[in-house]
JSON list of C-alpha atoms in Angstrom, two decimals:
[
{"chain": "A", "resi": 220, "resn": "UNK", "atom": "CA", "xyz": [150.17, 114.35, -160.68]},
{"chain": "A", "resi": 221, "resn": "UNK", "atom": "CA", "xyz": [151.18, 117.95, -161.37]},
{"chain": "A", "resi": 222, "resn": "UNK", "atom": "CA", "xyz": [154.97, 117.00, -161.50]},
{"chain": "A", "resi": 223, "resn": "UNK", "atom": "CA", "xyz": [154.13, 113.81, -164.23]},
{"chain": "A", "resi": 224, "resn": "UNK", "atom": "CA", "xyz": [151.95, 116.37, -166.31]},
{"chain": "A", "resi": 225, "resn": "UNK", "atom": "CA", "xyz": [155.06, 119.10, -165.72]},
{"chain": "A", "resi": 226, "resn": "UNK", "atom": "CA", "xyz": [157.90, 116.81, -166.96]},
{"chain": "A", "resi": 227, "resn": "UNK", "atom": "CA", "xyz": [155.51, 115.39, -169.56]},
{"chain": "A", "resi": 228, "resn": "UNK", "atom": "CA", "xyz": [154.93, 118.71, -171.33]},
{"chain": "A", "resi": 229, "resn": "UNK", "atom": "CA", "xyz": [158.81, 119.65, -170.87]},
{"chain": "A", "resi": 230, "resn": "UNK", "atom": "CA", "xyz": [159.56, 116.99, -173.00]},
{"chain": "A", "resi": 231, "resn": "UNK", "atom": "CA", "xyz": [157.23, 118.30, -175.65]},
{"chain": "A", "resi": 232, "resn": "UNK", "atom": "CA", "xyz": [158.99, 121.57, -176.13]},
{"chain": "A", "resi": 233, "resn": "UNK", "atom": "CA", "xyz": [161.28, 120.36, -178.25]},
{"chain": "A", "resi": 234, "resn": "UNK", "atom": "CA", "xyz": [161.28, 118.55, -181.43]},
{"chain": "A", "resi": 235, "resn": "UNK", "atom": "CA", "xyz": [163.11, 115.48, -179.69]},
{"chain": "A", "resi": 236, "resn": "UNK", "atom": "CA", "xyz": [159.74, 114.95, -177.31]},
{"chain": "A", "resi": 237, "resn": "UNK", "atom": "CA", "xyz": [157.36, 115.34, -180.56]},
{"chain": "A", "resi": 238, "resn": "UNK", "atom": "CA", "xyz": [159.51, 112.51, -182.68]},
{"chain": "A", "resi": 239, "resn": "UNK", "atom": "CA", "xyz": [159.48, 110.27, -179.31]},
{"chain": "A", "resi": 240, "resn": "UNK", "atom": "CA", "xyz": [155.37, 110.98, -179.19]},
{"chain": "A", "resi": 241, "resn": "UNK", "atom": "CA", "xyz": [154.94, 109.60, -182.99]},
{"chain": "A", "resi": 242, "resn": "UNK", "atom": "CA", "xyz": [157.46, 107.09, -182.00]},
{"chain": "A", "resi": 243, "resn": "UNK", "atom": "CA", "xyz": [155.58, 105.83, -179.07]},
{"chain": "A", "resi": 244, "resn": "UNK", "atom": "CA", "xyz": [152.00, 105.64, -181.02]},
{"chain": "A", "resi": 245, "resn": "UNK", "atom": "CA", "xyz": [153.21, 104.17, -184.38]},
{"chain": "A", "resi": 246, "resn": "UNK", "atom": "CA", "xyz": [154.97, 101.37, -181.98]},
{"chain": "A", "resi": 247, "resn": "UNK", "atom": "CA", "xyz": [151.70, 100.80, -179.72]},
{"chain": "A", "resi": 248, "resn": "UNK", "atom": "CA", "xyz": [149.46, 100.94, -182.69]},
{"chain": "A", "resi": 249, "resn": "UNK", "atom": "CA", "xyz": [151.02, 98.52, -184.26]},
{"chain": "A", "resi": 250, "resn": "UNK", "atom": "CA", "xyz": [151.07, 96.41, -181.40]},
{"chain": "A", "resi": 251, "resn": "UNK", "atom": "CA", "xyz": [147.50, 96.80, -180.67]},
{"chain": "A", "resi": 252, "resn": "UNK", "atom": "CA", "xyz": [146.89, 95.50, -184.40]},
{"chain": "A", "resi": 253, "resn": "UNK", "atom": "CA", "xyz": [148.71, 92.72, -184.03]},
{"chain": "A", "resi": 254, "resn": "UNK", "atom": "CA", "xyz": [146.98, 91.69, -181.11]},
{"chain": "A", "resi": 255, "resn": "UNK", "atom": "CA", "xyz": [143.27, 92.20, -182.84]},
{"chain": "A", "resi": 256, "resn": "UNK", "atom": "CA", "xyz": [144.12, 90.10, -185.66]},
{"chain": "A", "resi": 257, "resn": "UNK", "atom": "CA", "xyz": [145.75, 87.45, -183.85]},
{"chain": "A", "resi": 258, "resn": "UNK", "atom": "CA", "xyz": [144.28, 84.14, -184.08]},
{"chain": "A", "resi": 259, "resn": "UNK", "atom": "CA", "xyz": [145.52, 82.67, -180.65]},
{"chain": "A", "resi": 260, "resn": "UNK", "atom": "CA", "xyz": [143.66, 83.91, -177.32]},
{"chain": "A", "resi": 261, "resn": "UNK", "atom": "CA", "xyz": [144.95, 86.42, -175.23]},
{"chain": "A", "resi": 262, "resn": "UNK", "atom": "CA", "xyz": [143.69, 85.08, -171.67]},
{"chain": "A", "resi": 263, "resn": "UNK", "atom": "CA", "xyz": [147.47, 83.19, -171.10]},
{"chain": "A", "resi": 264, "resn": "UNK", "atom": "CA", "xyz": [151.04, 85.25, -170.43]},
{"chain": "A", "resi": 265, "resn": "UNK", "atom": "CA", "xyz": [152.44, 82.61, -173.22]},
{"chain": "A", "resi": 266, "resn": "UNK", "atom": "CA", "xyz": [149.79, 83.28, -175.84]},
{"chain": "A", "resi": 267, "resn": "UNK", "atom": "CA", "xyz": [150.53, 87.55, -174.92]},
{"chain": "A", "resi": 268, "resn": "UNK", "atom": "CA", "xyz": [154.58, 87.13, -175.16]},
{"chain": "A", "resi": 269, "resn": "UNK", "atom": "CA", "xyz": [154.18, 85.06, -178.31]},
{"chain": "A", "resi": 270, "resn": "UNK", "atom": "CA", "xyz": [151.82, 87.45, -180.22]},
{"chain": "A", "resi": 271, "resn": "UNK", "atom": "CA", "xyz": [154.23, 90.48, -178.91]},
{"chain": "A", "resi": 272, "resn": "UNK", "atom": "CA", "xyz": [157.71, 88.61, -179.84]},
{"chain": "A", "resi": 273, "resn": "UNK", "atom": "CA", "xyz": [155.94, 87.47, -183.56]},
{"chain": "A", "resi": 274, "resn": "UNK", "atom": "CA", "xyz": [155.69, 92.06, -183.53]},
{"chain": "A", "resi": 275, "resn": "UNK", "atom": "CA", "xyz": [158.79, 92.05, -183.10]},
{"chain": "A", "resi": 276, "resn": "UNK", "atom": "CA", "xyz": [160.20, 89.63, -184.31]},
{"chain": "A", "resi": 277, "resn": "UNK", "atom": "CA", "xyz": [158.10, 87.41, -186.59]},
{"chain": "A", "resi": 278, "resn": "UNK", "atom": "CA", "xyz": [159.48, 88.40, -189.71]},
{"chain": "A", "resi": 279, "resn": "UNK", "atom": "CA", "xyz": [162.59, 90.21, -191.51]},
{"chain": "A", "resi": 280, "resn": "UNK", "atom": "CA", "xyz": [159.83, 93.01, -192.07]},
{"chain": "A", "resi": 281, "resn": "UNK", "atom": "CA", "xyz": [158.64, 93.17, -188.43]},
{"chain": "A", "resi": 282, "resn": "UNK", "atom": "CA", "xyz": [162.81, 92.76, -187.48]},
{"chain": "A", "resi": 283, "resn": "UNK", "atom": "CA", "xyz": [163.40, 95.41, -189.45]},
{"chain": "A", "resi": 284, "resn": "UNK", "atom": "CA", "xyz": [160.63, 97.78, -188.53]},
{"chain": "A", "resi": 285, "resn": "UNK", "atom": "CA", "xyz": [161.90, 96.79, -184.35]},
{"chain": "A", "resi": 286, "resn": "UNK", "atom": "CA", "xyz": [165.46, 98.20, -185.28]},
{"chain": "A", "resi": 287, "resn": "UNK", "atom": "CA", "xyz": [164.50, 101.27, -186.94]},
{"chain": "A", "resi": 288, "resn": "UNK", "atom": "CA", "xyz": [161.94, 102.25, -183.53]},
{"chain": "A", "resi": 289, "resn": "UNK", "atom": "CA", "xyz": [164.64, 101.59, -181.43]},
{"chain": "A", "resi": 290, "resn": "UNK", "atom": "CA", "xyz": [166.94, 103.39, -183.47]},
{"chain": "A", "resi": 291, "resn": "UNK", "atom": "CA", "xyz": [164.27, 106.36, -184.05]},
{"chain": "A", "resi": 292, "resn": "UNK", "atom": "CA", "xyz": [163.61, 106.50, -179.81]},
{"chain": "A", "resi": 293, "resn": "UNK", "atom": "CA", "xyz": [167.33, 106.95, -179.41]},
{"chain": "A", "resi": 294, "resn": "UNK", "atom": "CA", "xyz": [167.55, 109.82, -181.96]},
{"chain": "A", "resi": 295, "resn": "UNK", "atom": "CA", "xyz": [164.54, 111.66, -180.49]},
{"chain": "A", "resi": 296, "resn": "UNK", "atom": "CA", "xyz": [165.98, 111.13, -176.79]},
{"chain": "A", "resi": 297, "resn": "UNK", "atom": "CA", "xyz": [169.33, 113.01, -178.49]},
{"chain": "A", "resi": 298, "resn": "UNK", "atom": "CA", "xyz": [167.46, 115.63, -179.85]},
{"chain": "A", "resi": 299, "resn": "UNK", "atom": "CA", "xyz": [165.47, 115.87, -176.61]},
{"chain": "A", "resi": 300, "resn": "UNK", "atom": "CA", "xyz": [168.62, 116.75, -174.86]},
{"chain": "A", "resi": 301, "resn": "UNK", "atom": "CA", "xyz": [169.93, 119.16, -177.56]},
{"chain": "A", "resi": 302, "resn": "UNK", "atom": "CA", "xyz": [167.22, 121.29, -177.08]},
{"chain": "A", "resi": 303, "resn": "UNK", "atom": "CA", "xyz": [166.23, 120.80, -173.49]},
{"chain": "A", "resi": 304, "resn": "UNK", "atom": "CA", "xyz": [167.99, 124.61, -172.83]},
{"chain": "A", "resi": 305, "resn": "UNK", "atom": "CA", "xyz": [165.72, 125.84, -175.62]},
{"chain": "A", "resi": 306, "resn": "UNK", "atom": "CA", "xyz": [167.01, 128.10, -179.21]},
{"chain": "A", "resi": 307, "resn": "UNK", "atom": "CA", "xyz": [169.71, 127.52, -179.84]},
{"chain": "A", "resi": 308, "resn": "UNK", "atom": "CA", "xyz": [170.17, 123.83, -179.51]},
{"chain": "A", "resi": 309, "resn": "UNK", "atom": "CA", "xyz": [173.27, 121.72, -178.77]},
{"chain": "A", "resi": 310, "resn": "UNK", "atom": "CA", "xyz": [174.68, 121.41, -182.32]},
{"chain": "A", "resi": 311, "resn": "UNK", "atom": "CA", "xyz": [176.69, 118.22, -181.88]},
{"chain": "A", "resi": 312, "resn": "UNK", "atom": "CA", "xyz": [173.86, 115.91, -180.00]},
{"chain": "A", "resi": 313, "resn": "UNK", "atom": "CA", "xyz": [171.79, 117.42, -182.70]},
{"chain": "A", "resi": 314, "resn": "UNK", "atom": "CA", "xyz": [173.98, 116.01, -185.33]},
{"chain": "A", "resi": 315, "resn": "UNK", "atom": "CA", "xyz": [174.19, 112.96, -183.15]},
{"chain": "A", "resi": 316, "resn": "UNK", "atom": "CA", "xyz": [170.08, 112.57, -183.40]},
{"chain": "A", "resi": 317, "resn": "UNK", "atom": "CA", "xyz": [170.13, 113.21, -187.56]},
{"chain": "A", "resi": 318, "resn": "UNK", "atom": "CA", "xyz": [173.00, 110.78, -187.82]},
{"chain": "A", "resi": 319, "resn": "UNK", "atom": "CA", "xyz": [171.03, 107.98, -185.95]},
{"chain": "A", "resi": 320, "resn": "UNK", "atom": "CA", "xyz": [167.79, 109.28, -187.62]},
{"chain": "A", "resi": 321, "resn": "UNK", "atom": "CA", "xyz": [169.57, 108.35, -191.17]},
{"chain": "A", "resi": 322, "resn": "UNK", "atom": "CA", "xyz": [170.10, 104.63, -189.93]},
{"chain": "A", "resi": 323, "resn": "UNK", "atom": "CA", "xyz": [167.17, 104.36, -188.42]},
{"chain": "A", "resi": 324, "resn": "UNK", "atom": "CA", "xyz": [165.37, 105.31, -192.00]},
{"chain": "A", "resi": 325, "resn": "UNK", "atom": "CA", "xyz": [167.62, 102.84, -193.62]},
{"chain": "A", "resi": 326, "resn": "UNK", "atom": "CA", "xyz": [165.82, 100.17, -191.35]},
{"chain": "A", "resi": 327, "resn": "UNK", "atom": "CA", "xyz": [162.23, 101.60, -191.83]},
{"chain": "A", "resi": 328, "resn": "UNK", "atom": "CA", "xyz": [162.69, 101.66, -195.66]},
{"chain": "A", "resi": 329, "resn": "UNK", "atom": "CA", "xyz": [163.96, 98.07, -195.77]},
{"chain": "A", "resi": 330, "resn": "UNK", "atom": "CA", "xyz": [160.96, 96.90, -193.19]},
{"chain": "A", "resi": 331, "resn": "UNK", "atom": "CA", "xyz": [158.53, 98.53, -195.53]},
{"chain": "A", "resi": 332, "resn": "UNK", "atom": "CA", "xyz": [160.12, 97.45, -199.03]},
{"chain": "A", "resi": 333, "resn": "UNK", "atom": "CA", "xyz": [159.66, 93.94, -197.27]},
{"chain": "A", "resi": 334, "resn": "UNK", "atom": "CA", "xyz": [155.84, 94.82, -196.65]},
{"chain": "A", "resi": 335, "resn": "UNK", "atom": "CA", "xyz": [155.80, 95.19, -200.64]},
{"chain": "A", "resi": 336, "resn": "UNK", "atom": "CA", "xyz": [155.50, 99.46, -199.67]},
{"chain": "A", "resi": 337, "resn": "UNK", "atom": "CA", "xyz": [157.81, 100.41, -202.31]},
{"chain": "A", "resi": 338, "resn": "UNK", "atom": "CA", "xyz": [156.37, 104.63, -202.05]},
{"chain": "A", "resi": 339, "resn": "UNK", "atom": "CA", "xyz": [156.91, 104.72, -198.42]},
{"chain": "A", "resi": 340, "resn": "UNK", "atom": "CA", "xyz": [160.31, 102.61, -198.31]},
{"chain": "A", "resi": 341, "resn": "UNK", "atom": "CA", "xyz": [161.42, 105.34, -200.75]},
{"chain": "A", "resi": 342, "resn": "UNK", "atom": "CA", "xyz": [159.92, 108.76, -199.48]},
{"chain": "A", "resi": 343, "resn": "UNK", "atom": "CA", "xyz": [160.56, 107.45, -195.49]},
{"chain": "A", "resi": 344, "resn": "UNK", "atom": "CA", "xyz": [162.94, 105.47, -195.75]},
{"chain": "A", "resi": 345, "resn": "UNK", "atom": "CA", "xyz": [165.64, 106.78, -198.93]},
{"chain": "A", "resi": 346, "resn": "UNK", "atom": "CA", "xyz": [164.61, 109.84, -199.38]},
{"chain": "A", "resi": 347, "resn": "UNK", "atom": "CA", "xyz": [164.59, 110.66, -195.18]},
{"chain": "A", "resi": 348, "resn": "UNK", "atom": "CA", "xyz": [167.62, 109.41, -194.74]},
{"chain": "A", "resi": 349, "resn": "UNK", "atom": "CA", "xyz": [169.73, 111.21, -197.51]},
{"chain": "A", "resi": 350, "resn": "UNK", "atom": "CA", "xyz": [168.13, 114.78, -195.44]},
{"chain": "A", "resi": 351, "resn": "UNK", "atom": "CA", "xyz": [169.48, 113.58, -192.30]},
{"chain": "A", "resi": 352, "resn": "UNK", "atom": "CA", "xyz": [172.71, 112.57, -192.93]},
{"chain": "A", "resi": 353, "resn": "UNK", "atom": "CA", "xyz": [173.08, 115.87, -195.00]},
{"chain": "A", "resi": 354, "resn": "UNK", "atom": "CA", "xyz": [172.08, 117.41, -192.35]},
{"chain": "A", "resi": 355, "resn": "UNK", "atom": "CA", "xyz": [174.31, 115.25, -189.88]},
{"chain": "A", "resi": 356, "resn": "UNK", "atom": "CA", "xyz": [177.52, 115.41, -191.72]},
{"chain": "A", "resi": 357, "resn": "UNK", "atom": "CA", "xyz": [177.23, 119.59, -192.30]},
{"chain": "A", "resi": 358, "resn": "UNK", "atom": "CA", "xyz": [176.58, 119.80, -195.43]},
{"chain": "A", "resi": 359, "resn": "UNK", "atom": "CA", "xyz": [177.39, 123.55, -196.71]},
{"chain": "A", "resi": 360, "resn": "UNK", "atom": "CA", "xyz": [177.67, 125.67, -199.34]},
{"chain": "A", "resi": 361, "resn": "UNK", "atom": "CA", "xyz": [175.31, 127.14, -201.72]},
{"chain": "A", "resi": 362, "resn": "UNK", "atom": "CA", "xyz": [173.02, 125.01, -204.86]},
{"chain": "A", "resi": 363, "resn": "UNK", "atom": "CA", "xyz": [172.00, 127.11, -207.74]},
{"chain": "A", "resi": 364, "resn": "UNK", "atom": "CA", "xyz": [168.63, 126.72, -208.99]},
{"chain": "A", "resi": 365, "resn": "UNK", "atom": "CA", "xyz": [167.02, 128.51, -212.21]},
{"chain": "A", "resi": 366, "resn": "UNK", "atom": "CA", "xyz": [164.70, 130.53, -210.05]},
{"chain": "A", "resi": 367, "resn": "UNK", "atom": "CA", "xyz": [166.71, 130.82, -206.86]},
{"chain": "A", "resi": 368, "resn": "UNK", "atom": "CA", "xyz": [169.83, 129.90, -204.72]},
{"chain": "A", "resi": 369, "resn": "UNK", "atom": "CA", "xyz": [169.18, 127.35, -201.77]},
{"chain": "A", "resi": 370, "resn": "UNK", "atom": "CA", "xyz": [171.43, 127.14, -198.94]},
{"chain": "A", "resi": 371, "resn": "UNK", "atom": "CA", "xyz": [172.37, 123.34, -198.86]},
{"chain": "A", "resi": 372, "resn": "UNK", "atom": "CA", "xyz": [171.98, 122.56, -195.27]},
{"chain": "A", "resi": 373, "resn": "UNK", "atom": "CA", "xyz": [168.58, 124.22, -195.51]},
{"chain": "A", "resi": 374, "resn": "UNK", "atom": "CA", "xyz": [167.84, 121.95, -198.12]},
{"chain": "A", "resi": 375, "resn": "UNK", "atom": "CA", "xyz": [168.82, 119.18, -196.02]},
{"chain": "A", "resi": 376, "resn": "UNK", "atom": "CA", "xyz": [166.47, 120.09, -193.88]},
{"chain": "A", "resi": 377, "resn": "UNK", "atom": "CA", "xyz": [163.73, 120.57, -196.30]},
{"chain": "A", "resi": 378, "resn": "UNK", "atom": "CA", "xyz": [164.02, 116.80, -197.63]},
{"chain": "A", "resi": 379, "resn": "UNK", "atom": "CA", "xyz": [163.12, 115.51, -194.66]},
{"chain": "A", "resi": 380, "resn": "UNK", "atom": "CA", "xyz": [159.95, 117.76, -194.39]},
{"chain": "A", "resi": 381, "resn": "UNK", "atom": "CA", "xyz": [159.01, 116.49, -197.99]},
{"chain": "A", "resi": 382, "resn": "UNK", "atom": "CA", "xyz": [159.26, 112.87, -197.39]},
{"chain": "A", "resi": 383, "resn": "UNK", "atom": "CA", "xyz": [156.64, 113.43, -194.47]},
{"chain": "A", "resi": 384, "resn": "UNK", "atom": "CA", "xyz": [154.30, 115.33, -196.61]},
{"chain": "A", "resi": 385, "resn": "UNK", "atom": "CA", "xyz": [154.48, 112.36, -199.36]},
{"chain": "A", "resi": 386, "resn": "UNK", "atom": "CA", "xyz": [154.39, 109.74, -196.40]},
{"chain": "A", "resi": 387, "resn": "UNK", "atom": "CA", "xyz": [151.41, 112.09, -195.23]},
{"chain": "A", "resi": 388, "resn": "UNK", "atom": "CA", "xyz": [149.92, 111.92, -199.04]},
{"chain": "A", "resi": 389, "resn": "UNK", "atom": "CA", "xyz": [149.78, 108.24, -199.51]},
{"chain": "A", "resi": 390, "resn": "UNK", "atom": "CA", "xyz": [148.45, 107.49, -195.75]},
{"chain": "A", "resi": 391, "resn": "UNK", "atom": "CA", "xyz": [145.75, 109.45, -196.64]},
{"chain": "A", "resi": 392, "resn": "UNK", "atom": "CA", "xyz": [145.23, 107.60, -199.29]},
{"chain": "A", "resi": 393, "resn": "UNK", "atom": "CA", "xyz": [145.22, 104.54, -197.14]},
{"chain": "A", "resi": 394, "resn": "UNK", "atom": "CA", "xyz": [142.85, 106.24, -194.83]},
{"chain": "A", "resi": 395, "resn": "UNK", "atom": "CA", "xyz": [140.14, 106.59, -197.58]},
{"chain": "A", "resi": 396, "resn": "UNK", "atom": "CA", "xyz": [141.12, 103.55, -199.40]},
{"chain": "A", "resi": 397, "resn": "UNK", "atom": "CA", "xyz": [138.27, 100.33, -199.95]},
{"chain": "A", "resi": 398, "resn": "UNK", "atom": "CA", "xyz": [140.69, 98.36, -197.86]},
{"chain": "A", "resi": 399, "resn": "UNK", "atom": "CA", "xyz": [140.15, 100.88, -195.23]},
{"chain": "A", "resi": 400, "resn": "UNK", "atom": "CA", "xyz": [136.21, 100.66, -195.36]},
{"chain": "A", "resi": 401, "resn": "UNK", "atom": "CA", "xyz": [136.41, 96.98, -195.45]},
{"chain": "A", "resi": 402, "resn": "UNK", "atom": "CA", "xyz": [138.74, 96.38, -192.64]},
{"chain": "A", "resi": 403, "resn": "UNK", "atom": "CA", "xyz": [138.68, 97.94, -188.84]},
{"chain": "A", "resi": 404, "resn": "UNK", "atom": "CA", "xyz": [142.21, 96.98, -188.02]},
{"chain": "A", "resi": 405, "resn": "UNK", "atom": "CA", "xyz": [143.97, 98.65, -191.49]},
{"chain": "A", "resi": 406, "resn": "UNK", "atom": "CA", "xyz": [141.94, 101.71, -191.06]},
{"chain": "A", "resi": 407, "resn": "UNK", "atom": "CA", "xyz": [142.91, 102.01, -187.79]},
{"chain": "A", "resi": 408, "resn": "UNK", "atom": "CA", "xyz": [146.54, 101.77, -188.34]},
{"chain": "A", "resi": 409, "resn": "UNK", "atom": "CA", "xyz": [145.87, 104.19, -191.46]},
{"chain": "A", "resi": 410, "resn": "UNK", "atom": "CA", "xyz": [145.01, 106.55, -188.99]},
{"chain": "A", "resi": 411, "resn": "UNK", "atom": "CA", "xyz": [147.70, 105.93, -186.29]},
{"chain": "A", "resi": 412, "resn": "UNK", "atom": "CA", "xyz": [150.37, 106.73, -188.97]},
{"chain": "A", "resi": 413, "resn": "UNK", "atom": "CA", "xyz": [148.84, 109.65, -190.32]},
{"chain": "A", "resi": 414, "resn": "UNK", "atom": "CA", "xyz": [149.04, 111.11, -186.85]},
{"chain": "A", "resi": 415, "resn": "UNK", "atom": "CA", "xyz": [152.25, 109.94, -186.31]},
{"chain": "A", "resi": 416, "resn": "UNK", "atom": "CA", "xyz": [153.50, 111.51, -189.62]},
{"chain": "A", "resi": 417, "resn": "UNK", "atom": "CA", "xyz": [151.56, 114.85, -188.87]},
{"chain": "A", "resi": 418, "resn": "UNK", "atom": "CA", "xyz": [153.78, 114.79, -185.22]},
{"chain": "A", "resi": 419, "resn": "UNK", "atom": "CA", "xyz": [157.10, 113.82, -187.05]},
{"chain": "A", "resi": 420, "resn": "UNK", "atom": "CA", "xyz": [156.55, 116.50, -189.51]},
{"chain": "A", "resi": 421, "resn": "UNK", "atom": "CA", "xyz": [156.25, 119.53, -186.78]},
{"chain": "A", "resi": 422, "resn": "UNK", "atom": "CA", "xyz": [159.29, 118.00, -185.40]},
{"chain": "A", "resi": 423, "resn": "UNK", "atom": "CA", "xyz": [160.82, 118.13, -188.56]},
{"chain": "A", "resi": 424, "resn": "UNK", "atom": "CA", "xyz": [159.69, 121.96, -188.69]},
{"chain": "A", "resi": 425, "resn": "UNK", "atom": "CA", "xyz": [161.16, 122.75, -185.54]},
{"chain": "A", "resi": 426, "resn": "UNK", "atom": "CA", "xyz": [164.58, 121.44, -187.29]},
{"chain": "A", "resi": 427, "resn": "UNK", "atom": "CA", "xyz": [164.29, 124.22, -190.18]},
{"chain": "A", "resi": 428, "resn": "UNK", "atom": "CA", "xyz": [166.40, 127.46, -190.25]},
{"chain": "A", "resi": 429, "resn": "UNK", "atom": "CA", "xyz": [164.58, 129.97, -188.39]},
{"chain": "A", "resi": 430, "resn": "UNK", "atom": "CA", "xyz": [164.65, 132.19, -191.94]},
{"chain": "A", "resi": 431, "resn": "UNK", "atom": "CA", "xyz": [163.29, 128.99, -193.80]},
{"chain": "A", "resi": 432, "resn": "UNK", "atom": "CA", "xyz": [159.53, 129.61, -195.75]},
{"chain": "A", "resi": 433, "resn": "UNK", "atom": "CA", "xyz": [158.18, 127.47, -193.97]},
{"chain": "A", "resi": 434, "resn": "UNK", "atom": "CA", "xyz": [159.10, 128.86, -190.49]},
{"chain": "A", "resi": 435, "resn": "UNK", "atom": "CA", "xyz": [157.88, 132.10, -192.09]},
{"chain": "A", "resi": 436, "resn": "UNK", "atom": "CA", "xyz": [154.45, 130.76, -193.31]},
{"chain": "A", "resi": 437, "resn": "UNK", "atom": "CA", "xyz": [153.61, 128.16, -190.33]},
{"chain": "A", "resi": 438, "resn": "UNK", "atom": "CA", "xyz": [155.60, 130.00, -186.89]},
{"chain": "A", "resi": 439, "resn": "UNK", "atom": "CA", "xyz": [156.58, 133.63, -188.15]},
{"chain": "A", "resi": 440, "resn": "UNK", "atom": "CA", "xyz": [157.05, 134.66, -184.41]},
{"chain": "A", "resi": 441, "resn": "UNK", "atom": "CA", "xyz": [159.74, 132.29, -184.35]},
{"chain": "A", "resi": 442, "resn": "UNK", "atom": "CA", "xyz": [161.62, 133.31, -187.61]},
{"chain": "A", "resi": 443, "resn": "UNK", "atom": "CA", "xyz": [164.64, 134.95, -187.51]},
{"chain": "A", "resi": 444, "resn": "UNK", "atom": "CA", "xyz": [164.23, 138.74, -187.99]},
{"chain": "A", "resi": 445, "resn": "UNK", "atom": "CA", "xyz": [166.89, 140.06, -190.98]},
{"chain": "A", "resi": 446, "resn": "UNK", "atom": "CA", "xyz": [168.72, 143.26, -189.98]},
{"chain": "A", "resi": 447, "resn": "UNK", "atom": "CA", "xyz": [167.53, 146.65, -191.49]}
]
């Protein structure tokens, strides 16, 4: 027991673990949705693989949603083993994990324009993958603002963290929607994905530049200390 809670919590460290956590609770929520609304019994094996394959695979939606999970699992394993020897990561499997997290966005916003989620297909799907592959490809150099300079792969960075917080706006909306009031199953997978986007998005932290405001607001022990 003490070894499975060990390894367990080593995975956790980093932000590969944390994106593999949301990962593993949108994909079972989901699944345990599908299974409350479906209209067949669950007391046969057939009735059970044909309600999970119809999750899977029921629809170009569901097909779509599938790919980007798998895709989203292999990223966070890759950015698992970047940082599984702590700060400062392995720079090219992290590059390898935001490269795959940029497809895998591409799916997610074409499973949820399909769902007739237009906000979401743009903020996690569009708008999450242009951050990652910035941030995959090495995007450098300096963008000039009116009230400040940003460094570009910073700002890379910082996309991704705002299409959480707008994914994190509208599911809160969801959560205290009508819809939500009126039916069990929505509100419950309201609240699943909320979780799951709170998770992503301290994974998404841990991604920042260690001199980035938001590492200086939310973890200041971990920013990176300017020479005086």
């Amino acid at each position: 027991m003490y070894r499975w809670r060990t390894a367990i919590l080593s995975r956790l460290k980093g932000p590969g673990g944390l994106y593999n956590l949301g990962n593993a609770l949108g994909f079972g929520a989901g699944l345990i949705v599908t299974f409350l609304v479906a209209a067949e019994s669950t007391d046969s094996f057939s009735n059970v693989l044909s309600i999970g394959i119809r999750y899977v695979a029921g629809s170009p939606a569901a097909v779509a949603l599938a790919i980007a999970t798998a895709i989203f699992f292999w990223s966070g394993e890759a950015y698992h083993r970047a940082w599984s020897n702590g700060y400062l990561p392995d720079q090219k499997l992290t590059q390898l994990g935001d490269l795959s997290s940029g497809f895998g966005a591409i799916a997610l916003g074409a499973g949820l324009y399909l769902l007739s989620n237009p906000f979401l297909a743009a903020t996690s799907g569009l708008l999450h993958a242009v951050g990652k592959f910035g941030s995959a490809f090495g995007v450098r150099g300096e963008l000039s603002f009116p009230w400040r300079k940003i460094d570009a792969s910073a700002l890379c960075r910082n996309i991704v963290l705002i299409s959480r917080v707008l994914a994190i706006i509208a599911t809160t909306a969801d959560v205290f929607s009508s819809k939500a009031h009126d039916d069990g199953a929505f509100a419950f997978n309201a609240w699943a994905m909320l979780t799951c986007y709170l998770i992503w998005a301290i994974a998404d932290s841990m991604l920042l530049p260690r001199d980035s405001v938001v590492v200086r607001m939310f973890r200041p022990s971990l920013a990176r200390r300017k020479p005086v």
